[in-house]
XYZ file of C-alpha atoms in Angstrom:
483
model
C 0.000 0.000 0.000
C 1.119 3.557 -0.680
C 1.224 6.682 1.459
C -2.239 7.444 0.051
C -3.515 4.489 2.092
C -2.548 6.211 5.333
C -4.238 9.553 4.856
C -5.480 10.924 8.194
C -9.164 10.430 7.372
C -8.532 6.765 6.554
C -6.502 5.969 9.654
C -8.951 7.903 11.845
C -11.887 6.001 10.353
C -10.247 2.640 11.029
C -9.346 3.715 14.548
C -12.983 4.716 15.134
C -14.291 1.407 13.773
C -11.929 -0.538 16.019
C -13.202 1.318 19.080
C -16.292 -0.931 18.768
C -16.445 -4.723 18.884
C -15.277 -5.743 15.416
C -14.108 -8.636 13.282
C -12.231 -8.898 9.974
C -14.531 -9.163 6.972
C -13.227 -12.615 6.005
C -14.407 -14.049 9.328
C -17.980 -13.052 8.405
C -17.803 -14.710 4.989
C -18.269 -18.404 4.130
C -16.076 -18.456 1.031
C -12.537 -17.145 0.594
C -12.828 -13.572 -0.649
C -11.093 -13.581 -4.032
C -11.685 -12.461 -7.624
C -14.203 -14.330 -9.736
C -13.294 -16.435 -12.772
C -11.956 -15.085 -16.045
C -14.825 -16.236 -18.275
C -15.021 -16.552 -22.019
C -17.870 -14.388 -23.267
C -20.385 -15.190 -25.957
C -22.123 -18.036 -24.149
C -25.545 -18.201 -22.528
C -24.732 -18.088 -18.798
C -25.459 -14.787 -16.969
C -22.351 -12.912 -15.871
C -22.222 -9.874 -13.594
C -19.663 -7.148 -14.223
C -18.624 -4.020 -12.348
C -21.521 -2.085 -13.920
C -23.894 -4.324 -11.924
C -22.231 -3.180 -8.693
C -23.390 0.406 -8.458
C -26.027 1.101 -5.817
C -26.398 -0.809 -2.551
C -28.788 -3.174 -4.339
C -27.009 -4.842 -7.254
C -28.457 -4.474 -10.729
C -29.919 -7.903 -11.465
C -29.825 -7.701 -15.260
C -26.655 -9.504 -16.393
C -24.110 -7.250 -18.034
C -22.971 -10.078 -20.288
C -23.286 -13.792 -20.950
C -20.427 -16.233 -20.584
C -19.421 -19.687 -21.722
C -18.943 -21.656 -18.498
C -17.878 -25.002 -19.984
C -14.286 -24.291 -19.005
C -15.109 -23.410 -15.377
C -14.542 -26.222 -12.893
C -16.818 -26.381 -9.832
C -19.302 -23.855 -11.204
C -21.292 -23.938 -7.972
C -18.320 -22.436 -6.119
C -18.369 -19.253 -8.192
C -22.126 -18.815 -8.536
C -23.635 -15.752 -6.878
C -26.453 -16.751 -4.554
C -29.307 -14.667 -3.227
C -28.012 -12.442 -0.417
C -24.366 -12.563 -1.498
C -22.320 -9.366 -1.412
C -20.297 -8.216 -4.415
C -17.299 -5.886 -4.350
C -15.615 -4.222 -7.309
C -11.891 -4.958 -7.195
C -10.883 -2.728 -10.114
C -12.062 0.337 -11.997
C -11.520 4.009 -11.317
C -14.671 5.502 -9.833
C -16.231 2.192 -8.825
C -13.397 0.353 -7.081
C -14.334 -0.776 -3.572
C -18.048 -0.357 -4.240
C -20.201 -2.993 -2.541
C -23.653 -4.207 -3.578
C -25.924 -6.978 -2.396
C -27.437 -9.423 -4.878
C -31.065 -10.457 -4.369
C -31.641 -12.329 -7.611
C -32.288 -16.030 -8.167
C -30.425 -16.728 -11.424
C -27.154 -17.937 -9.834
C -24.953 -15.834 -12.142
C -21.184 -15.789 -12.072
C -18.983 -12.709 -11.857
C -15.861 -11.948 -13.822
C -12.367 -11.446 -12.426
C -13.043 -7.826 -11.486
C -15.554 -8.701 -8.745
C -15.280 -10.712 -5.540
C -18.290 -12.575 -4.171
C -18.954 -12.768 -0.431
C -21.451 -15.215 1.044
C -22.247 -13.928 4.539
C -22.405 -16.485 7.352
C -25.752 -17.136 9.024
C -24.543 -15.560 12.282
C -24.432 -12.138 10.618
C -26.952 -10.088 8.665
C -26.025 -9.622 5.018
C -28.058 -6.413 4.716
C -26.285 -4.872 7.677
C -22.819 -5.855 6.428
C -23.547 -4.362 2.993
C -24.885 -1.161 4.556
C -21.831 -0.865 6.822
C -19.449 -1.218 3.881
C -21.336 1.547 2.030
C -21.114 4.045 4.916
C -18.514 6.797 4.967
C -16.598 4.759 7.563
C -16.718 1.501 5.647
C -15.715 3.158 2.389
C -12.674 4.750 4.040
C -11.607 1.365 5.399
C -11.978 -0.168 1.940
C -10.132 2.745 0.369
C -6.995 1.866 2.286
C -6.645 -1.279 0.188
C -6.537 0.491 -3.186
C -3.196 0.036 -4.935
C -1.688 0.734 -8.341
C -1.409 3.699 -10.664
C -4.223 5.814 -12.054
C -4.016 3.734 -15.222
C -4.721 0.444 -13.463
C -5.860 0.419 -9.848
C -7.091 -2.584 -7.927
C -8.024 -3.749 -4.451
C -5.467 -5.786 -2.529
C -7.161 -9.119 -1.748
C -5.562 -9.529 1.669
C -6.688 -6.050 2.627
C -10.296 -6.720 1.617
C -10.282 -9.822 3.796
C -8.941 -7.847 6.759
C -11.402 -4.911 6.575
C -12.683 -4.312 10.136
C -16.467 -4.644 10.417
C -18.298 -3.464 13.523
C -20.287 -6.288 15.107
C -23.424 -4.789 16.616
C -26.063 -6.763 18.503
C -27.888 -9.290 16.290
C -31.205 -7.448 16.734
C -29.539 -4.205 15.631
C -28.111 -5.931 12.571
C -31.532 -7.342 11.708
C -33.259 -3.977 12.156
C -30.828 -2.347 9.722
C -30.741 -5.346 7.381
C -34.529 -5.334 7.164
C -34.377 -1.832 5.695
C -32.235 -3.226 2.865
C -34.539 -6.210 2.355
C -37.591 -3.946 2.380
C -35.875 -1.836 -0.268
C -35.424 -4.931 -2.407
C -39.049 -5.919 -1.824
C -40.207 -2.547 -3.153
C -37.810 -2.672 -6.097
C -38.958 -6.167 -7.072
C -42.608 -5.132 -6.756
C -42.003 -2.071 -8.923
C -40.494 -4.289 -11.613
C -43.470 -6.647 -11.399
C -45.876 -3.730 -11.802
C -43.968 -2.423 -14.822
C -43.916 -5.912 -16.334
C -47.665 -6.307 -15.860
C -48.225 -3.012 -17.686
C -45.914 -4.046 -20.518
C -47.734 -7.364 -20.809
C -50.938 -5.464 -21.614
C -49.300 -2.998 -24.009
C -47.381 -5.754 -25.777
C -50.693 -7.327 -26.777
C -50.979 -4.587 -29.406
C -48.122 -6.405 -31.184
C -46.700 -3.264 -32.734
C -43.635 -3.782 -34.978
C -40.830 -2.451 -32.783
C -38.251 -5.144 -33.550
C -38.236 -4.946 -37.351
C -34.961 -4.292 -39.129
C -34.963 -1.459 -41.691
C -34.734 -2.480 -45.318
C -31.445 -1.661 -46.999
C -33.129 -0.218 -50.102
C -36.346 1.750 -49.860
C -38.395 3.822 -52.259
C -40.480 6.536 -50.642
C -43.695 7.909 -52.062
C -43.631 11.663 -52.607
C -46.799 11.817 -50.520
C -44.741 10.864 -47.467
C -42.045 13.464 -47.980
C -41.946 16.351 -45.543
C -39.467 19.179 -44.968
C -36.746 16.626 -44.221
C -35.159 15.135 -47.334
C -32.548 12.946 -45.659
C -33.391 9.219 -45.561
C -33.609 8.800 -41.792
C -37.308 9.676 -41.186
C -38.385 7.431 -44.058
C -36.644 4.218 -43.054
C -39.028 1.300 -43.345
C -39.081 0.221 -39.693
C -40.111 3.739 -38.625
C -42.746 4.029 -41.351
C -44.209 0.590 -40.586
C -44.520 1.363 -36.879
C -46.239 4.706 -37.438
C -48.594 3.215 -40.038
C -49.622 0.480 -37.608
C -50.309 3.012 -34.858
C -52.305 5.160 -37.293
C -54.506 2.133 -37.984
C -55.615 1.843 -34.341
C -57.030 4.270 -31.806
C -54.267 6.733 -30.949
C -53.394 10.325 -30.030
C -50.505 12.590 -30.937
C -48.660 13.947 -27.915
C -49.466 17.500 -29.068
C -53.193 16.663 -28.892
C -53.124 15.388 -25.315
C -50.458 17.615 -23.737
C -48.994 21.103 -23.681
C -45.290 21.355 -24.495
C -42.663 23.915 -23.529
C -38.892 24.128 -23.122
C -37.009 24.529 -19.856
C -35.280 27.587 -18.462
C -32.159 28.950 -20.229
C -30.058 29.153 -17.082
C -26.436 30.214 -17.184
C -24.031 27.695 -15.700
C -22.834 30.586 -13.519
C -26.118 30.239 -11.627
C -25.562 26.533 -10.904
C -25.036 25.845 -7.203
C -23.856 22.479 -5.949
C -26.485 21.362 -3.469
C -28.509 24.514 -4.199
C -31.696 25.346 -2.319
C -33.902 24.259 -5.249
C -32.796 21.277 -7.377
C -32.329 21.791 -11.114
C -33.379 18.992 -13.465
C -30.958 18.588 -16.346
C -30.924 15.917 -19.053
C -28.435 13.825 -17.078
C -30.847 13.684 -14.113
C -33.735 12.065 -15.999
C -33.790 8.314 -15.408
C -36.264 5.676 -16.544
C -37.045 4.708 -12.918
C -36.566 8.026 -11.119
C -34.577 11.238 -11.145
C -30.851 10.598 -10.724
C -28.380 12.561 -8.588
C -30.124 15.927 -8.280
C -26.916 17.458 -6.960
C -27.044 20.809 -8.772
C -29.541 23.514 -7.909
C -30.335 27.203 -7.941
C -31.295 29.815 -5.367
C -34.845 30.165 -4.093
C -34.911 33.640 -5.608
C -34.093 32.397 -9.106
C -36.671 29.638 -8.775
C -39.304 32.187 -7.772
C -38.412 34.528 -10.641
C -38.673 31.751 -13.241
C -42.225 30.683 -12.431
C -43.060 29.287 -15.871
C -40.161 26.838 -15.643
C -41.124 25.442 -12.254
C -41.871 21.729 -12.159
C -45.373 20.702 -11.158
C -46.879 17.466 -9.941
C -47.472 15.096 -12.890
C -45.497 17.271 -15.296
C -43.355 15.114 -17.578
C -39.830 16.118 -18.543
C -38.003 14.660 -21.525
C -34.345 15.154 -22.388
C -33.990 16.634 -25.867
C -30.302 15.822 -26.459
C -28.630 12.420 -26.380
C -30.944 9.770 -24.913
C -34.592 10.819 -24.929
C -35.587 9.634 -21.454
C -38.861 10.793 -19.894
C -39.963 11.012 -16.252
C -42.826 12.619 -14.327
C -42.743 14.524 -11.048
C -44.260 13.457 -7.741
C -45.570 16.125 -5.382
C -43.015 15.401 -2.659
C -40.136 15.991 -5.112
C -41.034 19.651 -5.524
C -39.857 22.407 -5.707
C -37.681 21.803 -8.772
C -36.657 24.017 -11.680
C -36.398 22.623 -15.224
C -33.267 23.401 -17.239
C -33.003 24.281 -20.924
C -33.036 21.515 -23.548
C -35.442 19.633 -21.332
C -38.965 19.424 -22.703
C -41.817 20.094 -20.265
C -44.935 18.068 -21.094
C -48.189 18.755 -19.235
C -50.648 15.962 -20.046
C -54.356 16.813 -20.085
C -56.134 13.913 -21.802
C -53.999 11.002 -20.659
C -52.437 10.141 -17.306
C -48.855 11.385 -17.014
C -47.703 8.005 -15.740
C -48.926 6.199 -18.863
C -47.704 8.846 -21.314
C -44.252 8.710 -19.689
C -44.193 4.946 -20.060
C -45.200 5.080 -23.724
C -42.459 7.627 -24.427
C -39.867 5.381 -22.774
C -41.061 2.228 -24.540
C -39.747 1.260 -27.995
C -42.872 2.718 -29.628
C -42.048 6.163 -28.256
C -38.273 5.918 -28.543
C -38.423 4.867 -32.197
C -40.642 7.804 -33.106
C -38.428 10.243 -31.221
C -35.397 8.869 -33.036
C -37.197 8.920 -36.383
C -37.119 12.711 -36.586
C -34.042 13.352 -34.454
C -31.102 15.215 -35.957
C -27.624 13.968 -35.161
C -24.559 16.138 -34.704
C -22.271 14.884 -31.952
C -25.397 13.501 -30.238
C -29.051 13.089 -31.162
C -31.297 16.164 -30.892
C -35.075 16.413 -30.903
C -37.496 19.339 -30.724
C -40.865 20.164 -29.188
C -42.454 19.822 -32.618
C -41.072 16.319 -33.048
C -42.035 15.324 -29.511
C -45.540 16.556 -30.269
C -45.869 14.392 -33.377
C -45.225 11.126 -31.479
C -48.318 8.931 -31.737
C -49.495 7.143 -28.602
C -51.831 4.106 -28.835
C -54.976 4.530 -26.743
C -56.912 1.946 -24.768
C -60.243 1.981 -22.959
C -60.330 4.583 -20.197
C -60.678 2.067 -17.362
C -57.723 0.070 -18.710
C -55.568 3.190 -18.993
C -56.488 4.206 -15.440
C -55.516 0.789 -14.085
C -52.194 0.841 -15.934
C -51.452 4.386 -14.777
C -52.180 3.437 -11.154
C -49.702 0.568 -11.408
C -47.059 2.827 -12.931
C -47.592 5.401 -10.179
C -47.135 2.733 -7.517
C -44.006 1.517 -9.310
C -42.570 5.035 -9.353
C -43.295 5.508 -5.654
C -41.883 2.080 -4.837
C -38.602 2.809 -6.638
C -38.343 6.122 -4.791
C -38.961 4.616 -1.350
C -36.617 1.730 -2.133
C -33.827 4.251 -2.548
C -34.828 5.990 0.682
C -34.657 2.670 2.524
C -31.144 1.830 1.321
C -30.079 5.339 2.287
C -31.690 4.911 5.706
C -29.728 1.700 6.324
C -26.436 3.517 5.736
C -27.497 6.519 7.821
C -28.541 4.292 10.722
C -25.126 2.610 10.784
C -23.396 5.987 10.661
C -25.627 7.285 13.466
C -24.633 4.339 15.668
C -20.941 4.929 14.981
C -21.270 8.651 15.637
C -23.289 8.173 18.838
C -26.494 9.776 17.535
C -28.401 6.545 18.094
C -27.813 3.751 20.587
C -28.029 0.023 20.145
C -30.696 -0.002 22.849
C -32.944 2.256 20.749
C -32.682 0.014 17.706
C -33.131 -3.162 19.750
C -36.306 -1.724 21.258
C -37.591 -0.722 17.806
C -36.851 -4.187 16.418
C -38.563 -5.927 19.328
C -41.596 -3.650 18.991
C -41.833 -4.390 15.274
C -41.733 -8.108 15.972
C -44.709 -7.530 18.268
C -46.567 -5.643 15.509
C -45.925 -2.118 16.812
C -44.212 0.305 14.422
C -44.253 3.419 16.611
C -40.595 3.217 17.666
C -39.592 2.538 14.068
C -41.545 5.609 12.971
C -39.882 7.681 15.672
C -36.418 6.708 14.435
C -37.236 7.173 10.746
C -38.766 10.571 11.477
C -35.361 11.696 12.748
C -33.687 10.855 9.450
C -32.864 13.825 7.251
C -31.023 13.703 3.947
C -27.963 14.817 5.923
C -28.272 12.078 8.556
C -30.017 11.506 11.880
C -31.095 14.912 13.224
C -29.008 16.338 10.378
C -29.365 18.990 7.718
C -31.780 18.970 4.803
C -35.361 17.813 4.376
C -36.814 14.674 5.912
C -35.609 11.525 4.168
C -39.114 10.050 4.303
C -41.634 12.745 3.511
C -44.585 10.415 4.073
C -44.060 7.443 6.367
C -47.684 6.365 5.959
C -47.036 5.940 2.239
C -43.905 3.887 2.975
C -45.757 1.426 5.213
C -48.672 1.294 2.769
C -46.356 0.460 -0.137
C -44.578 -2.237 1.886
C -47.926 -3.813 2.763
C -49.043 -3.743 -0.873
C -45.735 -5.189 -2.050
C -45.966 -8.026 0.456
C -49.573 -8.727 -0.509
C -48.838 -8.886 -4.227
């Protein structure tokens, strides 16, 4: 290890961790912590890569598929439900830990180590600990190599000190992680059930464009380049025209976001600013840049509103709608603002993100260094329509999915904040033990009391409440368990 490994904040963090009862990470793990196999790709077996190890909950969709015929003792390298994964290489993601809650028994490649946690310890707690500020500093000490190729030292990973709290405390924190996974899985099920209905329209979204195509002059518009007239685009639009449908411009009002100077950007500003990079398919991502309250007030027509949809107009054309508890937010330039009036925002957002919407947005996009669209071209996107009661049911499911994804993220954040609060003396083990025992008896009042203390900046910290609506959280968890 280099001098970088002994920076004051790292040594102080390890000293703090070791002031509690602790044990080396390897002693908590059933298998020897070591890199995964070096697979040959191009097979059919799911393989997780470093891109799967991002948030506390691992991304379950395999990053690649491998040929495992050359791997001896496959069962020894399979990732089981509840296993932890740690990135051993990669600038920006090295040392990142996620927990896998899938059932496909994938393998990892050589850049990830798998950790099967022993039954005596709670896997959700261990993952949350390793994602705290304290755990990340301890992991950081084991980073070695140059900026061109850095990696984690295996022996160091095995020796990482992990605080061993009371088993009830571990379970209380671990349950927050498992509840987060329950909500995430439910959200995916809801989305899948919606797609199952929409897929019954059997629209041609997987067709390949013909290499040679003759276009009728009746189809020609102001654009004379071949892109808008490629056969797979034309066939899709013709099929939608043949069924009940609406153009976006007929069911929504469209406007562009605020032309804000980058000089007005404030990291962690009072009012978040939605830029293209912040628009995700599941939720808004990393709203870390904002503006002053005064600027937000002055730019009233660019203020986000509940159920307003925003769509990035450069690069990837992702769409997302706002929930009331996400406001106030200001919308940046080159972000389209779509206010639906004859279709639920949840369903319109989903259509825009599905292949039917994405293909039409790409049909008329103009490419320079990246793809660009316009309000006019967003407005011309045709959306298939269903019976009103069907659309309402689908929109309700999509709204629940959106809320579930949001609260899932809050729960993983809460797990990390609870561990940090214990380390920093803001909460005691006795408080969490009492809350866990009360929950086992069917009483959530102590749990509510603790969660009410959580702010985005920590227990009793700065910023807004982490959970704006605890009733909604418990309601979603009940629904997810019931479904």
